[in-house]
Amino acid sequence: MAFSADSILVLLDVTPGGELAKSSAGLLGAAAAVGSPVALVVAPDGRLDALAQAAAALGAGAVLTAPREESALGVPVVDALAAAVTRVQPDAVLVSNSTESRDVAGRLAARMRAALAVDAVGVARDDEGIVAHHSVYGGAYSVTSAATFGPLVITVRQGAVDARADSAPLTVEALAVTPSGVPAARIDAVDEVVVSSTRPELRGAAKVVSGGRGLGSPEKFALVEQLADALGAAVGASRAAVDAGYVPYAHQVGQTGVSVSPQLYIALGISGAIQHKAGMQTAKTIVAINKDADAPIFEVADFGVVGDLFTVVPQLIEALDAKKA
Ligand code: FAD
C-alpha cells in the first residue's frame, strides 16, 4: 500500500472489552482536518478485523493492524507504532491523552528522537507542517507547539476535538512488527468495575454538571445528580466537594482530577479556583451558579446566575422537565 505524503498516523485506543475507545472519532476527525488519516489498531488477533472496520467507518483512509497479547502493556504498542511510523512516514502521530497512550507516546518519542507535544486541545497545519494547540496554566494561556524536525508526536485531550471525518472504504494492511525485546509490564488480572449508573462517563462526556463545597453535604449533592439526569449529563465535582466526601474522587475535575472539554459545563457552588479551571476551561459553553457575584468562576462563564443554587437549580430542573413533557 502507498501512503499519501500528508499522512497523519493515528493510534486508536482499544477498550478492555475489545471496542475502539470513544476518543477514536475525535482523533480521526482531527487528523482528517490536517491530512490523510492512517489508523493503527493494536489488539488481540480475533478483534482486529472488526476494529479495522470500525476505524474505517470513523474516517481512517487506511488501517494498519498489529496483533497483541492481551496481557502485555505498553511496549508491544510502542513497537507497532514505531514500525508504523517507519512504514507510513507521517507528518505527525496523534494518540489519545489516555493513561496508557500517554506512556506509549513518551516512549515512542524517546525511541525515535521525535518531538512530543502533550495534552493538545487541537491540531492545525501551517506553512511548515503540523502544529499542536494547548491550553495551559489553568487555561490562562493558549500556546502552540511545533517540531523543528521529524514528525511531531501529539497526545490529544479526550473530548477536545469536535471535528469528525467522513467514513472511508476499508483498506487494511497487516503491519510487520519486529518486537524490540524491551521488557513489558504484564497484566496479571483485571477486575472489571461494573458501573451501575446510567449517566455518561465524565471523561469525554458532552455535558457535565459539577458541584462544589456550596452544596454543603452528601445528601444535598443529590441536586447536582438530579440536574445531570435532567440534562443527560455526567456528574463532576470540585476537590473541596470530593475531600468533604460528597462524591468519590473519580468525579473530581481539575488539575489533580479529570480534564474535561464538554459542549456544556455547569458549575454549581464552585468558586472557580485555578486548579479547578485547569480541568474545565476548554468547555465550549460554561454556566455558573454561585451566590457570590465576585466568584472567579464567573470570569470564565459564558452564562452566570448570581443566586442561591438551592433556589435556582430546582427551578431549572422543573423548566427542563416541563420542556420534555
Ligand atoms: P470553595 O472555594 O469553598 O467555593 C464554594 C463556592 O460555593 C463559593 O464560591 C460560594 O460562594 C459558593 N456557594 C456556597 N453556598 C452556595 C449556595 N447556596 N448557592 C450558590 N453558591 C454557593 N480543586 C479542584 O476543584 N480540582 C482539582 O483538581 C484541584 N487540584 C488541586 C491541586 C493542588 C495542588 C491544590 C493546592 C489545590 C487543588 N484544588 C483543586 C483545590 C482548589 O484550590 C480549591 O480549593 C477548590 O477547587 C475549591 O472548591 P470549591 O469551589 O467547591 O469550594
Tab-separated table of C-alpha atoms and ligand atoms in Angstrom:
chain	number	residue	atom	x	y	z
A	1	MET	CA	0.000	0.000	0.000
A	2	ALA	CA	1.258	3.517	-0.783
A	3	PHE	CA	0.597	6.297	1.718
A	4	SER	CA	-0.120	9.973	0.932
A	5	ALA	CA	2.637	12.484	1.545
A	6	ASP	CA	0.322	14.291	4.009
A	7	SER	CA	-0.434	11.185	6.101
A	8	ILE	CA	-1.268	11.583	9.772
A	9	LEU	CA	-0.763	8.385	11.755
A	10	VAL	CA	-3.399	7.871	14.464
A	11	LEU	CA	-3.068	5.299	17.232
A	12	LEU	CA	-6.558	4.221	18.299
A	13	ASP	CA	-7.098	3.027	21.868
A	14	VAL	CA	-8.899	-0.277	22.332
A	15	THR	CA	-11.031	-0.795	25.450
A	16	PRO	CA	-10.598	-3.912	27.647
A	17	GLY	CA	-13.906	-5.068	26.117
A	18	GLY	CA	-12.286	-5.049	22.647
A	19	GLU	CA	-14.016	-1.969	21.192
A	20	LEU	CA	-12.495	1.238	19.824
A	21	ALA	CA	-12.286	3.825	22.600
A	22	LYS	CA	-14.596	6.836	22.425
A	23	SER	CA	-11.590	9.082	21.756
A	24	SER	CA	-11.157	7.495	18.275
A	25	ALA	CA	-13.707	9.670	16.446
A	26	GLY	CA	-12.103	12.921	17.618
A	27	LEU	CA	-8.567	11.714	16.808
A	28	LEU	CA	-9.548	10.739	13.275
A	29	GLY	CA	-11.553	13.952	12.894
A	30	ALA	CA	-8.504	15.996	13.915
A	31	ALA	CA	-6.268	14.026	11.536
A	32	ALA	CA	-8.662	14.402	8.587
A	33	ALA	CA	-8.717	18.181	9.053
A	34	VAL	CA	-4.932	18.442	8.520
A	35	GLY	CA	-4.059	15.479	6.282
A	36	SER	CA	-4.869	11.880	5.332
A	37	PRO	CA	-5.656	9.774	8.394
A	38	VAL	CA	-3.958	6.372	8.679
A	39	ALA	CA	-5.119	4.413	11.745
A	40	LEU	CA	-3.150	1.861	13.730
A	41	VAL	CA	-5.014	-0.674	15.850
A	42	VAL	CA	-3.082	-2.994	18.144
A	43	ALA	CA	-5.306	-5.637	19.714
A	44	PRO	CA	-5.724	-9.380	20.263
A	45	ASP	CA	-5.845	-11.162	16.886
A	46	GLY	CA	-9.531	-12.097	16.906
A	47	ARG	CA	-10.633	-8.470	17.265
A	48	LEU	CA	-8.528	-6.875	14.513
A	49	ASP	CA	-10.988	-7.250	11.598
A	50	ALA	CA	-13.891	-5.692	13.473
A	51	LEU	CA	-11.692	-2.903	14.833
A	52	ALA	CA	-10.309	-2.094	11.360
A	53	GLN	CA	-13.865	-1.815	10.043
A	54	ALA	CA	-14.823	0.463	12.908
A	55	ALA	CA	-11.757	2.643	12.229
A	56	ALA	CA	-12.669	2.987	8.526
A	57	ALA	CA	-16.233	3.904	9.490
A	58	LEU	CA	-14.795	6.745	11.589
A	59	GLY	CA	-12.742	8.029	8.654
A	60	ALA	CA	-9.438	6.146	8.527
A	61	GLY	CA	-8.483	6.035	4.821
A	62	ALA	CA	-6.025	3.236	5.600
A	63	VAL	CA	-5.823	0.955	8.623
A	64	LEU	CA	-2.715	-0.830	9.855
A	65	THR	CA	-3.266	-3.739	12.216
A	66	ALA	CA	-0.892	-5.471	14.617
A	67	PRO	CA	-1.730	-8.316	16.990
A	68	ARG	CA	-1.001	-8.014	20.672
A	69	GLU	CA	-1.038	-10.425	23.568
A	70	GLU	CA	-3.874	-9.474	25.855
A	71	SER	CA	-1.687	-9.379	28.970
A	72	ALA	CA	1.130	-7.172	27.613
A	73	LEU	CA	1.091	-3.470	28.413
A	74	GLY	CA	2.736	-0.604	26.545
A	75	VAL	CA	5.828	-1.994	24.828
A	76	PRO	CA	4.073	-4.034	22.088
A	77	VAL	CA	2.089	-0.927	21.182
A	78	VAL	CA	5.267	1.193	21.067
A	79	ASP	CA	6.917	-1.455	18.855
A	80	ALA	CA	3.927	-1.417	16.488
A	81	LEU	CA	3.697	2.372	16.451
A	82	ALA	CA	7.425	2.699	15.697
A	83	ALA	CA	7.042	0.208	12.820
A	84	ALA	CA	4.037	2.161	11.555
A	85	VAL	CA	5.957	5.464	11.629
A	86	THR	CA	8.734	3.876	9.544
A	87	ARG	CA	6.181	2.406	7.139
A	88	VAL	CA	3.953	5.488	6.704
A	89	GLN	CA	6.452	8.373	7.172
A	90	PRO	CA	3.646	10.560	8.569
A	91	ASP	CA	3.671	14.330	9.086
A	92	ALA	CA	2.507	13.757	12.664
A	93	VAL	CA	1.451	10.991	15.049
A	94	LEU	CA	-1.752	11.504	17.053
A	95	VAL	CA	-2.566	9.473	20.154
A	96	SER	CA	-5.149	9.893	22.866
A	97	ASN	CA	-4.013	11.558	26.085
A	98	SER	CA	-5.251	8.444	27.929
A	99	THR	CA	-3.142	6.846	30.661
A	100	GLU	CA	-1.718	4.062	28.507
A	101	SER	CA	-1.294	6.051	25.292
A	102	ARG	CA	0.429	8.947	27.062
A	103	ASP	CA	3.015	6.422	28.158
A	104	VAL	CA	3.252	4.985	24.636
A	105	ALA	CA	3.709	8.480	23.152
A	106	GLY	CA	6.560	9.301	25.535
A	107	ARG	CA	8.327	6.032	24.835
A	108	LEU	CA	7.891	6.426	21.070
A	109	ALA	CA	9.249	9.983	21.103
A	110	ALA	CA	12.285	8.916	23.157
A	111	ARG	CA	12.926	5.904	20.939
A	112	MET	CA	12.606	7.835	17.649
A	113	ARG	CA	14.177	11.087	18.908
A	114	ALA	CA	10.927	12.784	17.906
A	115	ALA	CA	9.362	15.879	19.480
A	116	LEU	CA	6.435	15.290	21.844
A	117	ALA	CA	3.524	17.686	22.393
A	118	VAL	CA	1.236	16.623	25.241
A	119	ASP	CA	-2.399	17.308	26.069
A	120	ALA	CA	-3.218	19.213	22.887
A	121	VAL	CA	-6.717	20.630	22.514
A	122	GLY	CA	-6.396	20.945	18.730
A	123	VAL	CA	-4.089	20.451	15.762
A	124	ALA	CA	-3.541	22.561	12.651
A	125	ARG	CA	-1.253	22.741	9.644
A	126	ASP	CA	0.821	25.834	8.842
A	127	ASP	CA	3.409	26.509	6.101
A	128	GLU	CA	5.997	24.363	7.835
A	129	GLY	CA	3.929	21.419	8.985
A	130	ILE	CA	1.690	20.221	11.793
A	131	VAL	CA	1.298	22.290	14.952
A	132	ALA	CA	-0.444	21.442	18.225
A	133	HIS	CA	-2.558	23.874	20.246
A	134	HIS	CA	-2.562	23.672	24.039
A	135	SER	CA	-4.496	25.348	26.822
A	136	VAL	CA	-2.028	25.806	29.713
A	137	TYR	CA	-1.726	27.291	33.211
A	138	GLY	CA	-5.305	26.546	34.018
A	139	GLY	CA	-6.473	27.759	30.639
A	140	ALA	CA	-4.923	31.207	31.165
A	141	TYR	CA	-2.774	30.875	28.031
A	142	SER	CA	-3.191	29.250	24.639
A	143	VAL	CA	0.133	28.094	23.222
A	144	THR	CA	1.206	26.412	20.012
A	145	SER	CA	3.969	23.842	19.676
A	146	ALA	CA	5.740	22.523	16.597
A	147	ALA	CA	8.688	20.249	15.856
A	148	THR	CA	11.821	21.631	14.199
A	149	PHE	CA	12.379	18.277	12.541
A	150	GLY	CA	10.716	14.881	12.263
A	151	PRO	CA	7.048	14.062	12.852
A	152	LEU	CA	5.503	15.706	15.898
A	153	VAL	CA	4.043	13.130	18.330
A	154	ILE	CA	0.893	14.669	19.822
A	155	THR	CA	-1.315	13.454	22.643
A	156	VAL	CA	-4.816	14.891	22.264
A	157	ARG	CA	-7.073	15.685	25.229
A	158	GLN	CA	-10.146	13.480	25.167
A	159	GLY	CA	-13.291	15.286	24.078
A	160	ALA	CA	-11.380	18.387	22.906
A	161	VAL	CA	-11.876	17.886	19.165
A	162	ASP	CA	-15.368	18.229	17.705
A	163	ALA	CA	-14.411	17.591	14.058
A	164	ARG	CA	-15.497	14.239	12.647
A	165	ALA	CA	-14.193	12.601	9.458
A	166	ASP	CA	-16.373	11.092	6.721
A	167	SER	CA	-16.334	7.313	6.728
A	168	ALA	CA	-13.845	5.730	4.321
A	169	PRO	CA	-13.829	2.441	2.390
A	170	LEU	CA	-11.941	-0.262	4.280
A	171	THR	CA	-8.263	-0.556	3.255
A	172	VAL	CA	-6.264	-2.730	5.654
A	173	GLU	CA	-2.661	-3.806	5.885
A	174	ALA	CA	-1.245	-6.222	8.445
A	175	LEU	CA	1.790	-4.399	9.773
A	176	ALA	CA	5.084	-6.284	10.075
A	177	VAL	CA	6.416	-5.599	13.582
A	178	THR	CA	9.788	-6.738	14.917
A	179	PRO	CA	9.482	-6.988	18.723
A	180	SER	CA	12.070	-4.759	20.414
A	181	GLY	CA	12.558	-7.205	23.281
A	182	VAL	CA	12.194	-4.335	25.778
A	183	PRO	CA	10.609	-5.810	28.930
A	184	ALA	CA	6.884	-5.057	29.047
A	185	ALA	CA	4.699	-4.724	32.107
A	186	ARG	CA	2.153	-7.538	32.306
A	187	ILE	CA	-1.447	-7.519	33.390
A	188	ASP	CA	-1.923	-10.346	35.902
A	189	ALA	CA	-5.606	-9.836	36.494
A	190	VAL	CA	-8.378	-7.468	35.503
A	191	ASP	CA	-11.161	-6.672	37.941
A	192	GLU	CA	-13.998	-5.248	35.973
A	193	VAL	CA	-15.703	-2.436	37.820
A	194	VAL	CA	-19.360	-2.598	36.955
A	195	VAL	CA	-20.758	0.894	36.921
A	196	SER	CA	-24.446	0.687	37.671
A	197	SER	CA	-25.038	4.333	36.747
A	198	THR	CA	-26.879	5.118	33.548
A	199	ARG	CA	-25.145	8.502	33.431
A	200	PRO	CA	-22.436	9.133	30.843
A	201	GLU	CA	-18.832	8.729	31.913
A	202	LEU	CA	-17.206	12.001	32.966
A	203	ARG	CA	-14.216	11.707	30.650
A	204	GLY	CA	-15.392	12.530	27.140
A	205	ALA	CA	-18.981	13.426	28.176
A	206	ALA	CA	-20.755	16.032	26.027
A	207	LYS	CA	-22.413	17.628	29.064
A	208	VAL	CA	-21.118	17.841	32.641
A	209	VAL	CA	-22.833	19.169	35.768
A	210	SER	CA	-20.363	19.702	38.632
A	211	GLY	CA	-20.952	20.549	42.264
A	212	GLY	CA	-18.679	22.182	44.814
A	213	ARG	CA	-18.462	22.925	48.513
A	214	GLY	CA	-21.508	25.161	48.093
A	215	LEU	CA	-23.685	22.019	48.050
A	216	GLY	CA	-22.937	21.611	51.751
A	217	SER	CA	-23.470	17.868	52.305
A	218	PRO	CA	-23.530	14.496	50.507
A	219	GLU	CA	-27.340	14.461	50.784
A	220	LYS	CA	-27.686	17.870	49.176
A	221	PHE	CA	-25.225	16.903	46.432
A	222	ALA	CA	-28.138	14.841	45.055
A	223	LEU	CA	-29.313	18.115	43.492
A	224	VAL	CA	-26.265	18.019	41.188
A	225	GLU	CA	-27.221	14.476	40.169
A	226	GLN	CA	-30.844	15.491	39.552
A	227	LEU	CA	-29.817	18.311	37.217
A	228	ALA	CA	-27.336	15.989	35.488
A	229	ASP	CA	-30.113	13.436	34.929
A	230	ALA	CA	-32.490	16.083	33.595
A	231	LEU	CA	-29.841	17.004	31.018
A	232	GLY	CA	-28.387	13.532	30.352
A	233	ALA	CA	-25.071	14.840	31.702
A	234	ALA	CA	-22.155	13.333	33.610
A	235	VAL	CA	-21.515	14.339	37.231
A	236	GLY	CA	-18.353	16.209	38.175
A	237	ALA	CA	-17.133	17.861	41.376
A	238	SER	CA	-14.558	20.220	42.809
A	239	ARG	CA	-11.812	18.896	45.032
A	240	ALA	CA	-13.433	20.523	48.057
A	241	ALA	CA	-16.604	18.502	47.375
A	242	VAL	CA	-14.563	15.317	46.975
A	243	ASP	CA	-12.489	15.997	50.112
A	244	ALA	CA	-15.680	16.618	52.070
A	245	GLY	CA	-16.934	13.181	50.986
A	246	TYR	CA	-19.887	14.383	48.867
A	247	VAL	CA	-18.760	12.192	45.922
A	248	PRO	CA	-15.904	9.772	45.126
A	249	TYR	CA	-12.601	11.052	43.723
A	250	ALA	CA	-13.411	9.659	40.256
A	251	HIS	CA	-15.696	12.692	39.820
A	252	GLN	CA	-13.033	15.324	40.576
A	253	VAL	CA	-12.498	17.830	37.778
A	254	GLY	CA	-9.283	19.825	37.674
A	255	GLN	CA	-5.533	19.827	37.870
A	256	THR	CA	-5.388	16.746	40.091
A	257	GLY	CA	-8.564	15.188	38.710
A	258	VAL	CA	-10.071	14.678	35.274
A	259	SER	CA	-9.737	17.256	32.465
A	260	VAL	CA	-12.963	17.653	30.512
A	261	SER	CA	-13.867	19.560	27.337
A	262	PRO	CA	-17.639	19.105	27.066
A	263	GLN	CA	-20.076	21.122	24.959
A	264	LEU	CA	-21.744	22.266	28.179
A	265	TYR	CA	-20.253	22.573	31.688
A	266	ILE	CA	-22.474	23.690	34.567
A	267	ALA	CA	-20.699	24.641	37.815
A	268	LEU	CA	-22.890	24.723	40.935
A	269	GLY	CA	-21.490	26.234	44.129
A	270	ILE	CA	-17.928	26.153	42.797
A	271	SER	CA	-15.737	29.224	43.365
A	272	GLY	CA	-13.512	28.656	40.310
A	273	ALA	CA	-10.047	28.142	41.815
A	274	ILE	CA	-7.292	27.983	39.193
A	275	GLN	CA	-6.813	24.262	39.876
A	276	HIS	CA	-10.495	23.642	39.087
A	277	LYS	CA	-10.464	25.843	35.986
A	278	ALA	CA	-7.454	23.896	34.704
A	279	GLY	CA	-9.729	20.927	34.132
A	280	MET	CA	-12.794	22.574	32.596
A	281	GLN	CA	-11.884	25.883	30.989
A	282	THR	CA	-11.827	24.442	27.474
A	283	ALA	CA	-15.538	23.523	27.737
A	284	LYS	CA	-17.451	25.101	24.846
A	285	THR	CA	-20.180	26.703	26.972
A	286	ILE	CA	-19.764	27.297	30.709
A	287	VAL	CA	-22.681	28.092	33.000
A	288	ALA	CA	-22.038	29.037	36.632
A	289	ILE	CA	-24.496	29.346	39.501
A	290	ASN	CA	-22.989	30.929	42.615
A	291	LYS	CA	-24.310	33.254	45.306
A	292	ASP	CA	-21.076	35.288	45.297
A	293	ALA	CA	-21.043	37.708	42.338
A	294	ASP	CA	-17.250	38.063	42.707
A	295	ALA	CA	-16.526	34.306	42.456
A	296	PRO	CA	-13.735	33.751	39.878
A	297	ILE	CA	-15.819	31.102	38.102
A	298	PHE	CA	-17.779	33.996	36.538
A	299	GLU	CA	-14.580	35.148	34.761
A	300	VAL	CA	-14.726	32.058	32.542
A	301	ALA	CA	-18.508	31.581	32.437
A	302	ASP	CA	-20.491	32.269	29.263
A	303	PHE	CA	-23.677	32.468	31.340
A	304	GLY	CA	-23.801	33.215	35.045
A	305	VAL	CA	-26.556	33.213	37.629
A	306	VAL	CA	-25.815	35.034	40.888
A	307	GLY	CA	-28.103	33.337	43.351
A	308	ASP	CA	-28.673	30.553	45.840
A	309	LEU	CA	-28.295	27.282	43.964
A	310	PHE	CA	-30.940	25.647	46.165
A	311	THR	CA	-33.450	28.158	44.756
A	312	VAL	CA	-32.181	28.315	41.181
A	313	VAL	CA	-31.453	24.652	40.405
A	314	PRO	CA	-34.881	23.184	41.340
A	315	GLN	CA	-36.474	25.799	39.039
A	316	LEU	CA	-34.067	24.861	36.292
A	317	ILE	CA	-34.904	21.157	36.667
A	318	GLU	CA	-38.621	21.993	36.667
A	319	ALA	CA	-38.230	24.023	33.458
A	320	LEU	CA	-36.278	21.213	31.791
A	321	ASP	CA	-38.867	18.618	32.826
A	322	ALA	CA	-41.699	20.859	31.572
A	323	LYS	CA	-39.952	21.107	28.190
A	324	LYS	CA	-39.778	17.301	27.958
A	325	ALA	CA	-43.434	16.784	28.903
B	1	FAD	P1	-14.965	26.884	47.595
B	1	FAD	O1	-13.773	27.568	47.051
B	1	FAD	O2	-15.161	26.865	49.061
B	1	FAD	O3	-16.215	27.531	46.883
B	1	FAD	C1	-17.538	27.236	47.220
B	1	FAD	C2	-18.416	28.204	46.430
B	1	FAD	O4	-19.758	27.885	46.651
B	1	FAD	C3	-18.221	29.664	46.834
B	1	FAD	O5	-17.876	30.427	45.694
B	1	FAD	C4	-19.585	30.072	47.379
B	1	FAD	O6	-19.927	31.417	47.054
B	1	FAD	C5	-20.496	29.085	46.693
B	1	FAD	N1	-21.729	28.819	47.418
B	1	FAD	C6	-21.859	28.455	48.728
B	1	FAD	N2	-23.143	28.235	49.004
B	1	FAD	C7	-23.856	28.468	47.865
B	1	FAD	C8	-25.228	28.420	47.523
B	1	FAD	N3	-26.168	28.051	48.434
B	1	FAD	N4	-25.598	28.744	46.267
B	1	FAD	C9	-24.683	29.115	45.326
B	1	FAD	N5	-23.354	29.183	45.609
B	1	FAD	C10	-22.943	28.847	46.849
B	1	FAD	N6	-9.682	21.848	43.073
B	1	FAD	C11	-10.425	21.240	42.123
B	1	FAD	O7	-11.622	21.511	42.007
B	1	FAD	N7	-9.857	20.290	41.309
B	1	FAD	C12	-8.560	19.939	41.381
B	1	FAD	O8	-8.106	19.073	40.627
B	1	FAD	C13	-7.734	20.591	42.369
B	1	FAD	N8	-6.428	20.298	42.447
B	1	FAD	C14	-5.666	20.994	43.362
B	1	FAD	C15	-4.278	20.764	43.396
B	1	FAD	C16	-3.496	21.478	44.284
B	1	FAD	C17	-2.003	21.231	44.294
B	1	FAD	C18	-4.073	22.419	45.154
B	1	FAD	C19	-3.231	23.211	46.119
B	1	FAD	C20	-5.434	22.632	45.137
B	1	FAD	C21	-6.255	21.922	44.253
B	1	FAD	N9	-7.630	22.135	44.193
B	1	FAD	C22	-8.359	21.522	43.213
B	1	FAD	C23	-8.346	22.913	45.241
B	1	FAD	C24	-8.706	24.324	44.824
B	1	FAD	O9	-7.626	25.200	45.124
B	1	FAD	C25	-9.946	24.807	45.602
B	1	FAD	O10	-9.688	24.690	46.975
B	1	FAD	C26	-11.219	24.029	45.281
B	1	FAD	O11	-11.402	23.944	43.878
B	1	FAD	C27	-12.407	24.746	45.894
B	1	FAD	O12	-13.574	24.006	45.685
B	1	FAD	P2	-14.986	24.728	45.679
B	1	FAD	O13	-15.018	25.750	44.615
B	1	FAD	O14	-16.028	23.661	45.665
B	1	FAD	O15	-15.028	25.363	47.142
